[in-house]
Coordinates of C-alpha atoms and ligand atoms in Angstrom, one line a residue:
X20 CA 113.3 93.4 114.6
X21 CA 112.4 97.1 115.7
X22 CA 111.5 98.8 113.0
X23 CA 112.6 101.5 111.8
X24 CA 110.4 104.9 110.2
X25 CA 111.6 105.1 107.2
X26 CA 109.8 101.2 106.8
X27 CA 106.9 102.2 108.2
X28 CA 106.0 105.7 106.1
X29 CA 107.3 105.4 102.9
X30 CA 105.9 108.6 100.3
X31 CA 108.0 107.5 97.5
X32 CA 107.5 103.1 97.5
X33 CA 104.9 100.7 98.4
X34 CA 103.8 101.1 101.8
X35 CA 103.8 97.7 103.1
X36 CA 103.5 98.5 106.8
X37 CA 100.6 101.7 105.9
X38 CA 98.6 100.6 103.3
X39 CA 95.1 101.3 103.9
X40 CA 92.4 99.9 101.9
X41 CA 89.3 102.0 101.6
X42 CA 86.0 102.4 99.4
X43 CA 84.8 104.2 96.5
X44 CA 82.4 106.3 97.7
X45 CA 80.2 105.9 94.4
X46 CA 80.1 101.7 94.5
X47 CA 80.5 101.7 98.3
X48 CA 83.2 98.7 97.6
X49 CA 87.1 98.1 98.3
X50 CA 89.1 99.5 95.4
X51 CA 91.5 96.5 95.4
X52 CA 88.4 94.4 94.9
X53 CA 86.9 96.7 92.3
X54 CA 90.1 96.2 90.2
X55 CA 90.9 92.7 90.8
X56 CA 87.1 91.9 89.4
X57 CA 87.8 94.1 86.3
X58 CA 91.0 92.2 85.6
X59 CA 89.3 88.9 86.0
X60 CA 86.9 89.9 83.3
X61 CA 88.2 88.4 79.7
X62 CA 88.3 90.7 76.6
X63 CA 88.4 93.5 79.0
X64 CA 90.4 96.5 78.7
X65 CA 90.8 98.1 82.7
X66 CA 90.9 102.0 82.5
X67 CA 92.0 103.3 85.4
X68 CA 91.5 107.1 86.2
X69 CA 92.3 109.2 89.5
X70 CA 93.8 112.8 90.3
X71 CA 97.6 112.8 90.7
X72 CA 99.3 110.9 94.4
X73 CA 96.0 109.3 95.1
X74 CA 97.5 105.9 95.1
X75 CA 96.8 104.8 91.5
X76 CA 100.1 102.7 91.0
X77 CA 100.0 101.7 94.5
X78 CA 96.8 100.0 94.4
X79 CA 98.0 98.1 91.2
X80 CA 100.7 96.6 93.1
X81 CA 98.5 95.6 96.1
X82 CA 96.5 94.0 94.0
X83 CA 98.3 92.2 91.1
X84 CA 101.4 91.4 93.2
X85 CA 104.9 92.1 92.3
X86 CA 105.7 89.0 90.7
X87 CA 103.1 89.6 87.8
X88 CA 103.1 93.0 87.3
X89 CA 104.5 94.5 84.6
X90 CA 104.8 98.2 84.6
X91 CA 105.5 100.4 81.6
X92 CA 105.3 104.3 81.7
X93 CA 103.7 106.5 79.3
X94 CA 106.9 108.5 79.1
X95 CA 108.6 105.3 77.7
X96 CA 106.6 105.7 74.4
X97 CA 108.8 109.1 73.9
X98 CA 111.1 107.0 71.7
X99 CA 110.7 105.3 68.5
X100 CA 111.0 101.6 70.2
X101 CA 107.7 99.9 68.7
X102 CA 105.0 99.1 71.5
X103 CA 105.6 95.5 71.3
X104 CA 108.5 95.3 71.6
X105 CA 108.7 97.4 74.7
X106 CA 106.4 94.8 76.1
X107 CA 108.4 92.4 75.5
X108 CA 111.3 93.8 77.0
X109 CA 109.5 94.3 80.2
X110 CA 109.1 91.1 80.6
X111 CA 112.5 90.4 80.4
X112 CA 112.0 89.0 76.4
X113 CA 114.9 89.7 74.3
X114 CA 112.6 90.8 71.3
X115 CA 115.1 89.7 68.5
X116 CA 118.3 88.0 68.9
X117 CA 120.1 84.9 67.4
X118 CA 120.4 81.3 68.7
X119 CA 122.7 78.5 67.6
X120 CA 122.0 74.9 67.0
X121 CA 124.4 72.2 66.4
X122 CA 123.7 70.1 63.7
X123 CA 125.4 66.7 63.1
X124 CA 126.7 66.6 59.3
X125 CA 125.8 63.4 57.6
X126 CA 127.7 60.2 57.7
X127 CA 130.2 61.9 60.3
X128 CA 130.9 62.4 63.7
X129 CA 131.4 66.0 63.4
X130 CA 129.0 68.9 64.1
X131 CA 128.8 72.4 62.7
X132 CA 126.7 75.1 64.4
X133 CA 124.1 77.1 62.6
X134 CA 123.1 80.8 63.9
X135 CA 119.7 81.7 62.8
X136 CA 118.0 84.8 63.2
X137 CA 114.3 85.1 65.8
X138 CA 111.7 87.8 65.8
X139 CA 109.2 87.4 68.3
X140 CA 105.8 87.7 67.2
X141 CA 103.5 89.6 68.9
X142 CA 101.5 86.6 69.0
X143 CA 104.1 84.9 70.9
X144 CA 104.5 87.7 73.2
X145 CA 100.7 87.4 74.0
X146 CA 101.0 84.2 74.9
X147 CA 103.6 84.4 77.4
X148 CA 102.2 86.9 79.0
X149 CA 99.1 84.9 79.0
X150 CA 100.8 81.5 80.2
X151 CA 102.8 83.3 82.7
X152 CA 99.5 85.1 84.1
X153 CA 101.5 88.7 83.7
X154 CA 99.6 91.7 83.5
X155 CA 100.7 94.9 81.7
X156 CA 100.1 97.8 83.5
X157 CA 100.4 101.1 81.2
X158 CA 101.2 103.6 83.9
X159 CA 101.1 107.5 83.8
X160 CA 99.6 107.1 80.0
X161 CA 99.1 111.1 80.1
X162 CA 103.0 111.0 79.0
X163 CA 102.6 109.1 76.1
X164 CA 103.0 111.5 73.1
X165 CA 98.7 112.2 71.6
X166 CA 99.3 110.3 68.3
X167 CA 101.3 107.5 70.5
X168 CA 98.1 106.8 72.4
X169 CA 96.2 106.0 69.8
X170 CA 98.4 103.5 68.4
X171 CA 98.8 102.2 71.7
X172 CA 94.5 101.7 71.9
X173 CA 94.9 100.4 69.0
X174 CA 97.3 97.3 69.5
X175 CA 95.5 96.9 73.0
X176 CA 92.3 97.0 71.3
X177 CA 93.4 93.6 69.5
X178 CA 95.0 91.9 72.1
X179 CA 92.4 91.6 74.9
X180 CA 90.3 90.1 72.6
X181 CA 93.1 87.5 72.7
X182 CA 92.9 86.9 76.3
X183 CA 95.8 89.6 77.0
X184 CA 95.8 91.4 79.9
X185 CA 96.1 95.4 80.8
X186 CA 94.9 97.9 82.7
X187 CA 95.7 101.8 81.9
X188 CA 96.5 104.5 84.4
X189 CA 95.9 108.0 83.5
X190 CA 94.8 111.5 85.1
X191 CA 91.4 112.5 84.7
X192 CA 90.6 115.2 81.9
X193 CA 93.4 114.8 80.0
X194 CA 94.9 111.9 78.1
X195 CA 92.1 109.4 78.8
X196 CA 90.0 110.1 75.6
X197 CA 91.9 107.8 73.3
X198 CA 91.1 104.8 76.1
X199 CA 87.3 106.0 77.0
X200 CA 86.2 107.8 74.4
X201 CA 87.4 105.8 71.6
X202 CA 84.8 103.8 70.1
X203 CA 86.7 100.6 68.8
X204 CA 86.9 100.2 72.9
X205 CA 83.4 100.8 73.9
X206 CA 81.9 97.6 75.9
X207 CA 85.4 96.5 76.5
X208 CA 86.1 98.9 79.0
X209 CA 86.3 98.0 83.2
X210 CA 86.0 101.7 84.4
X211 CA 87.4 102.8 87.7
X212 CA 87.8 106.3 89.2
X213 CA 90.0 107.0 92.3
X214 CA 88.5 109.4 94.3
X215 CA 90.3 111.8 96.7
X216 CA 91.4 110.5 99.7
X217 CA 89.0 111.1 102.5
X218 CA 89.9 112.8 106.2
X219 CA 89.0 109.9 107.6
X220 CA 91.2 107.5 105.8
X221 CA 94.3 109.8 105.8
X222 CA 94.3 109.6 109.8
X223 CA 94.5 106.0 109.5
X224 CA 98.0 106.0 108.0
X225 CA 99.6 108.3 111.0
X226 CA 97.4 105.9 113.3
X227 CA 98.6 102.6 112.2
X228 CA 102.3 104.1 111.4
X229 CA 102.7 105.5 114.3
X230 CA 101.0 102.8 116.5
X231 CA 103.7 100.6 114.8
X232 CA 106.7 102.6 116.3
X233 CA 105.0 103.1 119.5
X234 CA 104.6 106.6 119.2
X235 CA 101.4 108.2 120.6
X236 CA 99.3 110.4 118.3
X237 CA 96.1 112.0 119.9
X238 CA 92.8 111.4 117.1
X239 CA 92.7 115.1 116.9
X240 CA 96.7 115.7 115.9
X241 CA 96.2 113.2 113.2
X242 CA 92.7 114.5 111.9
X243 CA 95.1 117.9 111.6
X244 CA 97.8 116.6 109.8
X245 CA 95.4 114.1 107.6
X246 CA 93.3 118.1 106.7
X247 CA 96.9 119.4 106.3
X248 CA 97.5 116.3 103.8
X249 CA 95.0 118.0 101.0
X250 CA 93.4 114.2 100.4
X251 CA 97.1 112.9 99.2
X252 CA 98.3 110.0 100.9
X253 CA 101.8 110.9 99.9
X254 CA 101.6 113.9 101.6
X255 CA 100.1 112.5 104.8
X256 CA 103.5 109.8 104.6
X257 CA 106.0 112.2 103.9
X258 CA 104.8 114.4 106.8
X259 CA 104.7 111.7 109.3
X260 CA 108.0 110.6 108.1
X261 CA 109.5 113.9 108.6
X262 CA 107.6 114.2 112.3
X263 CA 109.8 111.3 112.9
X264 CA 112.4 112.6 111.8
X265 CA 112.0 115.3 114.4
X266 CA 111.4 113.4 117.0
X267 CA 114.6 111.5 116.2
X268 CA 116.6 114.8 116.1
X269 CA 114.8 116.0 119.8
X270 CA 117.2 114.7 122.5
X271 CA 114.4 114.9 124.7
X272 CA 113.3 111.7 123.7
X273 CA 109.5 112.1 123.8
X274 CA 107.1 109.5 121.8
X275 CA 104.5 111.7 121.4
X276 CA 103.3 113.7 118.8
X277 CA 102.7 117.0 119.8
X278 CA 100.7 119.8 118.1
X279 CA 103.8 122.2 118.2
X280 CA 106.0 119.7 116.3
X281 CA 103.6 120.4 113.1
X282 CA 104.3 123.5 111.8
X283 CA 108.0 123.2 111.5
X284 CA 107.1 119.2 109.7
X285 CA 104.9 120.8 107.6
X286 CA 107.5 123.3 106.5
X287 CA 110.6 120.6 106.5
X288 CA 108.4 118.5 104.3
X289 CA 108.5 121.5 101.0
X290 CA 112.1 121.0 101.1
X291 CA 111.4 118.1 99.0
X292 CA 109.1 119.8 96.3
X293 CA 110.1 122.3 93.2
X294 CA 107.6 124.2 92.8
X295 CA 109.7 127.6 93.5
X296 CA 109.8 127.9 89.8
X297 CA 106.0 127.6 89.2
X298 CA 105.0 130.7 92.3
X299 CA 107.4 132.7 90.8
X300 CA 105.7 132.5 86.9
X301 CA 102.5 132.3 88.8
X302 CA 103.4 135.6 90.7
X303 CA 104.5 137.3 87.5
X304 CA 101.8 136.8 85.5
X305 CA 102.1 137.4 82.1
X306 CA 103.6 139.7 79.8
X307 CA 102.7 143.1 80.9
X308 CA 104.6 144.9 77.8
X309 CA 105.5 148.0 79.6
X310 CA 102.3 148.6 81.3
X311 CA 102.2 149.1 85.1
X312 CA 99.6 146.9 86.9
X313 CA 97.0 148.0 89.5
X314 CA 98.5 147.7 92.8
X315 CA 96.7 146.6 95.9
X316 CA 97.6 147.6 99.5
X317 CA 96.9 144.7 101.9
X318 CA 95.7 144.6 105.6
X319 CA 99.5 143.8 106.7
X320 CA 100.6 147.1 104.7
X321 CA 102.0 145.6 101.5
X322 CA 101.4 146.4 97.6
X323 CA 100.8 143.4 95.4
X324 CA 99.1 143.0 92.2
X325 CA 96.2 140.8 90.9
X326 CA 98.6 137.8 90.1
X327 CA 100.0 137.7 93.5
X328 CA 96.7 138.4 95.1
X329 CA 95.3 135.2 93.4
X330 CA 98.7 133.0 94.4
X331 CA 98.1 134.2 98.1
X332 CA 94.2 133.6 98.1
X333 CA 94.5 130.1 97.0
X334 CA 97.5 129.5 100.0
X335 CA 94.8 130.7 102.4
X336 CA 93.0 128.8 105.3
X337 CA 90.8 126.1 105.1
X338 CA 93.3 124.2 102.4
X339 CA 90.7 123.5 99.4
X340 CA 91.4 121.4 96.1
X341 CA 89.0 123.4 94.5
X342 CA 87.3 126.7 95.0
X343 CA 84.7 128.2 93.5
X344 CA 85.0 131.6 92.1
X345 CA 82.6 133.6 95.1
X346 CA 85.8 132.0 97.6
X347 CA 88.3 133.3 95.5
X348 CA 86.6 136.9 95.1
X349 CA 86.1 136.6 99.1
X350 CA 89.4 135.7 99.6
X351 CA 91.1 138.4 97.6
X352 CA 88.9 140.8 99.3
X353 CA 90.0 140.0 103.2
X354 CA 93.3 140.0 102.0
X355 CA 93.5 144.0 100.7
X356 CA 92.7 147.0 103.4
X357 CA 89.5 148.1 103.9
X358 CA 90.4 151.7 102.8
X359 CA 91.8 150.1 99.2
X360 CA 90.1 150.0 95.9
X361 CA 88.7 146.2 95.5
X362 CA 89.2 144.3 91.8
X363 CA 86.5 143.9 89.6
X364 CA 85.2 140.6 89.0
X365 CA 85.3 140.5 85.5
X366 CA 89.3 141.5 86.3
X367 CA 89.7 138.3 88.8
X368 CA 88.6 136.2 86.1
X369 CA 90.5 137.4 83.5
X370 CA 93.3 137.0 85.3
X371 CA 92.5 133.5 85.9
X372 CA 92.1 132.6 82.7
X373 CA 95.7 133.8 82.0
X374 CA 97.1 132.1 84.5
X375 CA 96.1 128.9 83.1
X376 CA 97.3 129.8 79.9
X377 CA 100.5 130.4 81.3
X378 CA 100.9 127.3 83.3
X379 CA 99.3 125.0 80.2
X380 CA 102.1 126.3 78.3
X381 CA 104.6 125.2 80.3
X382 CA 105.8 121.6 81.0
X383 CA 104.1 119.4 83.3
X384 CA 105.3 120.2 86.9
X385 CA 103.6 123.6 85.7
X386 CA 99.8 122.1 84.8
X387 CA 98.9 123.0 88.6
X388 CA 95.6 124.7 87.9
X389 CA 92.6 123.8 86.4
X390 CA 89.6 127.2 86.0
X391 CA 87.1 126.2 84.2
X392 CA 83.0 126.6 84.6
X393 CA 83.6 129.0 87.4
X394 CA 86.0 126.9 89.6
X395 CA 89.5 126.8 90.0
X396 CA 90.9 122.8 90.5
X397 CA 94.0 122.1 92.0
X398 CA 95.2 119.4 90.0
X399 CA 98.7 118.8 92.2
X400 CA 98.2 118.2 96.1
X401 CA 101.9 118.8 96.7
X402 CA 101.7 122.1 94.8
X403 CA 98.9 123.5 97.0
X404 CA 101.3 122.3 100.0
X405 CA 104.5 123.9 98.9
X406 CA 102.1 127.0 98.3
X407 CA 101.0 126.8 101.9
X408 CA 104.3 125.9 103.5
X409 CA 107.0 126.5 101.6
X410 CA 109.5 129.5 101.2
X411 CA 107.6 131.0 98.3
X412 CA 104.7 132.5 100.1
X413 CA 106.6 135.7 101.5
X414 CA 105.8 138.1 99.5
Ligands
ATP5 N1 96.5 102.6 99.9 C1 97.5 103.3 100.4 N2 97.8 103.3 101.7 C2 98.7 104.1 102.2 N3 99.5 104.9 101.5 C3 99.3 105.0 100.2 C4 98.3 104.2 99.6 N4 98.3 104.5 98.3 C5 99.3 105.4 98.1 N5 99.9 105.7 99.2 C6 101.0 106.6 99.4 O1 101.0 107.6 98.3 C7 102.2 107.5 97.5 C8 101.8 107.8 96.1 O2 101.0 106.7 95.6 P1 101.0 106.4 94.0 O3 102.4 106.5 93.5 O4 100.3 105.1 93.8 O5 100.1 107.6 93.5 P2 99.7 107.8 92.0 O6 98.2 108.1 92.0 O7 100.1 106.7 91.1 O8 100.5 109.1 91.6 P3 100.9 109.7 90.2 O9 99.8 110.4 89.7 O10 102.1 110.7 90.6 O11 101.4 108.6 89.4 C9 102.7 106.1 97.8 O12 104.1 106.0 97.6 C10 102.3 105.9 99.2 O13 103.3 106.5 100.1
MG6 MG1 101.5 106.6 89.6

């Protein structure tokens, strides 16, 4: 059977006919095989910690297998339903219910049948899990309410020493304290970190896809794209996808990749991110109470202010996941005509540091930005993307 692209890059599902295995560059060993030793260890708790759409859920798949996996999201702790009971359900356990038994009655022929009440026990629920070899995978834990995850360490805390097995997925920074700070834990932890996804591994995906499709891709188109990718591997899929997609669309049939088909993938791909909503706050800046804001004229004759100035610094070639502040200054400098007043520093900063109180007030889709110690993070691949690509960046 031919297959189709859509099977072969898949950004939102397990990529079955992409998935690349590659190597922590700390322990120098396979991921998968980093996590499947952790779970093997008894009485182990398996704390799993990576920045967002570096494959965190996907290698938990890969490695414990559909058929024993069972996934829970942080997010499902919003309600009141009681954590063992959730994993229960997950499993497919009806947590209480009634069952009826048919009883003879004495000295007849003639039954009656008696309803009686179940619970199950979380011991009970432990041991199915551990006779039917499941694993409970706690994923995106960073959505789980603050005093949720510690009642959630808590009951975990108790039943790995039982033999029960879990591992917990979480960004890094925030949300992992009540897993690898909390004491009650220490010496029971397997630690792993995902690393960003490296240049070098992202090319493989557009090598192996599109070797699959029999589509050519020269090493030097996919080392652009893989750049372009910002070390997420869902980025690098969804753009391959959607070069496909071109190619599909061109009736001049070619299987090649070419450099000039990039641009317009890259900016086809945003369609599929909201993060208009975000520039926009980002761009407007905070509260100014009346007060005008200094202006800046840039080299291409336009007036912005500090806020926007910082939005289009960041968008700016080479694509960087983090900058320190000398880059940003820099940036911001190039961008405003010579004959223009430049910002102060201490003005960059400040502004900086009210950005991110902006954003941290905001739902999640908004934590984009990270400045602390000097150096701006970008938490969100796909944010830094949309900001390069996407409609937002005019003015
Ligand atoms: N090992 C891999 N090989 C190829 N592609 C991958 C691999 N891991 C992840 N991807 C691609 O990246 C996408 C996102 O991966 P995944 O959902 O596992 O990220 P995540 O770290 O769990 O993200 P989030 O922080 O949003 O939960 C996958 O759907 C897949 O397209
Ligand atoms: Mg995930």
């Amino acid at each position: 059977m031919e297959l189709r692209a859509e099977d072969v890059f898949r950004p939102g599902a397990f990529p079955e006919y992409t998935y690349i295995s590659r190597k922590s560059a700390v322990s120098n060993l396979p991921y998968e095989f980093r996590l499947s030793q952790a779970i093997k260890v008894s009485g182990f708790l398996t704390s799993l910690v990576g920045p967002s759409k570096m494959g965190k859920t996907i290698l938990c798949e890969k490695v414990i297998g559909f058929d024993r996996i069972v996934e829970i999201s942080g997010a499902d702790f919003n309600g009141d339903m009681e954590f063992w009971r959730l994993v229960a359900a997950k499993a497919g356990l009806a947590y209480k219910g009634q069952f009826s038994t048919e009883h003879l009655i004495a000295d007849t022929q003639d039954k009656y049948s008696k309803k009686e009440e179940y619970s199950l026990t979380k011991d009970k629920i432990i041991d199915y899990y551990n006779k039917e070899n499941l694993i409970l995978v706690i994923d995106d834990f960073h959505y789980a309410p603050g005093e949720k995850r510690m009642l959630v360490a808590q009951q975990l805390k108790d039943a790995i020493r039982r033999g029960f097995k879990a591992i917990v997925v979480s960004l890094p920074h925030r949300s992992d304290e009540a897993i690898r700070q909390n004491a009650d834990l220490s010496g029971r932890l397997s630690l792993i970190n995902i690393e960003a996804w490296k240049v070098e591994d992202l090319k493989e995906i557009a090598k192996i896809g599109f070797g699959k499709l029999n589509i050519h891709i020269e090493d030097n188109v996919a080392q652009m794209i893989a750049v372009e990718s910002l070390s997420s591997p869902q980025l690098m899929q969804y753009i391959c996808l959607n070069i496909c997609t071109i190619l599909e669309m061109d009736s001049s049939n070619q299987d090649t990749v070419r450099v000039e088909l990039l641009e317009t993938a890259y900016r086809y791909t945003t369609a599929n991110f909201e993060y208009g909503d975000v520039v926009a706050l980002m761009k407007k800046g905070p509260n100014t109470r009346g007060k005008n804001r200094n202006l800046f004229t840039t080299k291409d004759g336009n007036e912005y202010d500090l806020y926007e100035l910082i939005v289009k610094s960041i968008a700016e070639n080479p694509p960087m996941m983090k900058l320190d502040f000398d880059t940003i200054r820099k940036r911001i400098n190039e961008l405003i005509a010579d004959t223009c007043k430049k910002p102060t520093q201490q003005a960059i900063k400040e502004s900086l540091a009210k950005l991110q109180e902006l954003l941290n007030e905001r739902e999640d889709i908004f934590k984009v930005l990270d400045w602390k110690e000097g150096i701006l993070y970008i938490l969100d691949p796909l944010f830094l993307f949309y900001l390069r690509w996407g409609g937002g960046q005019e003015g």
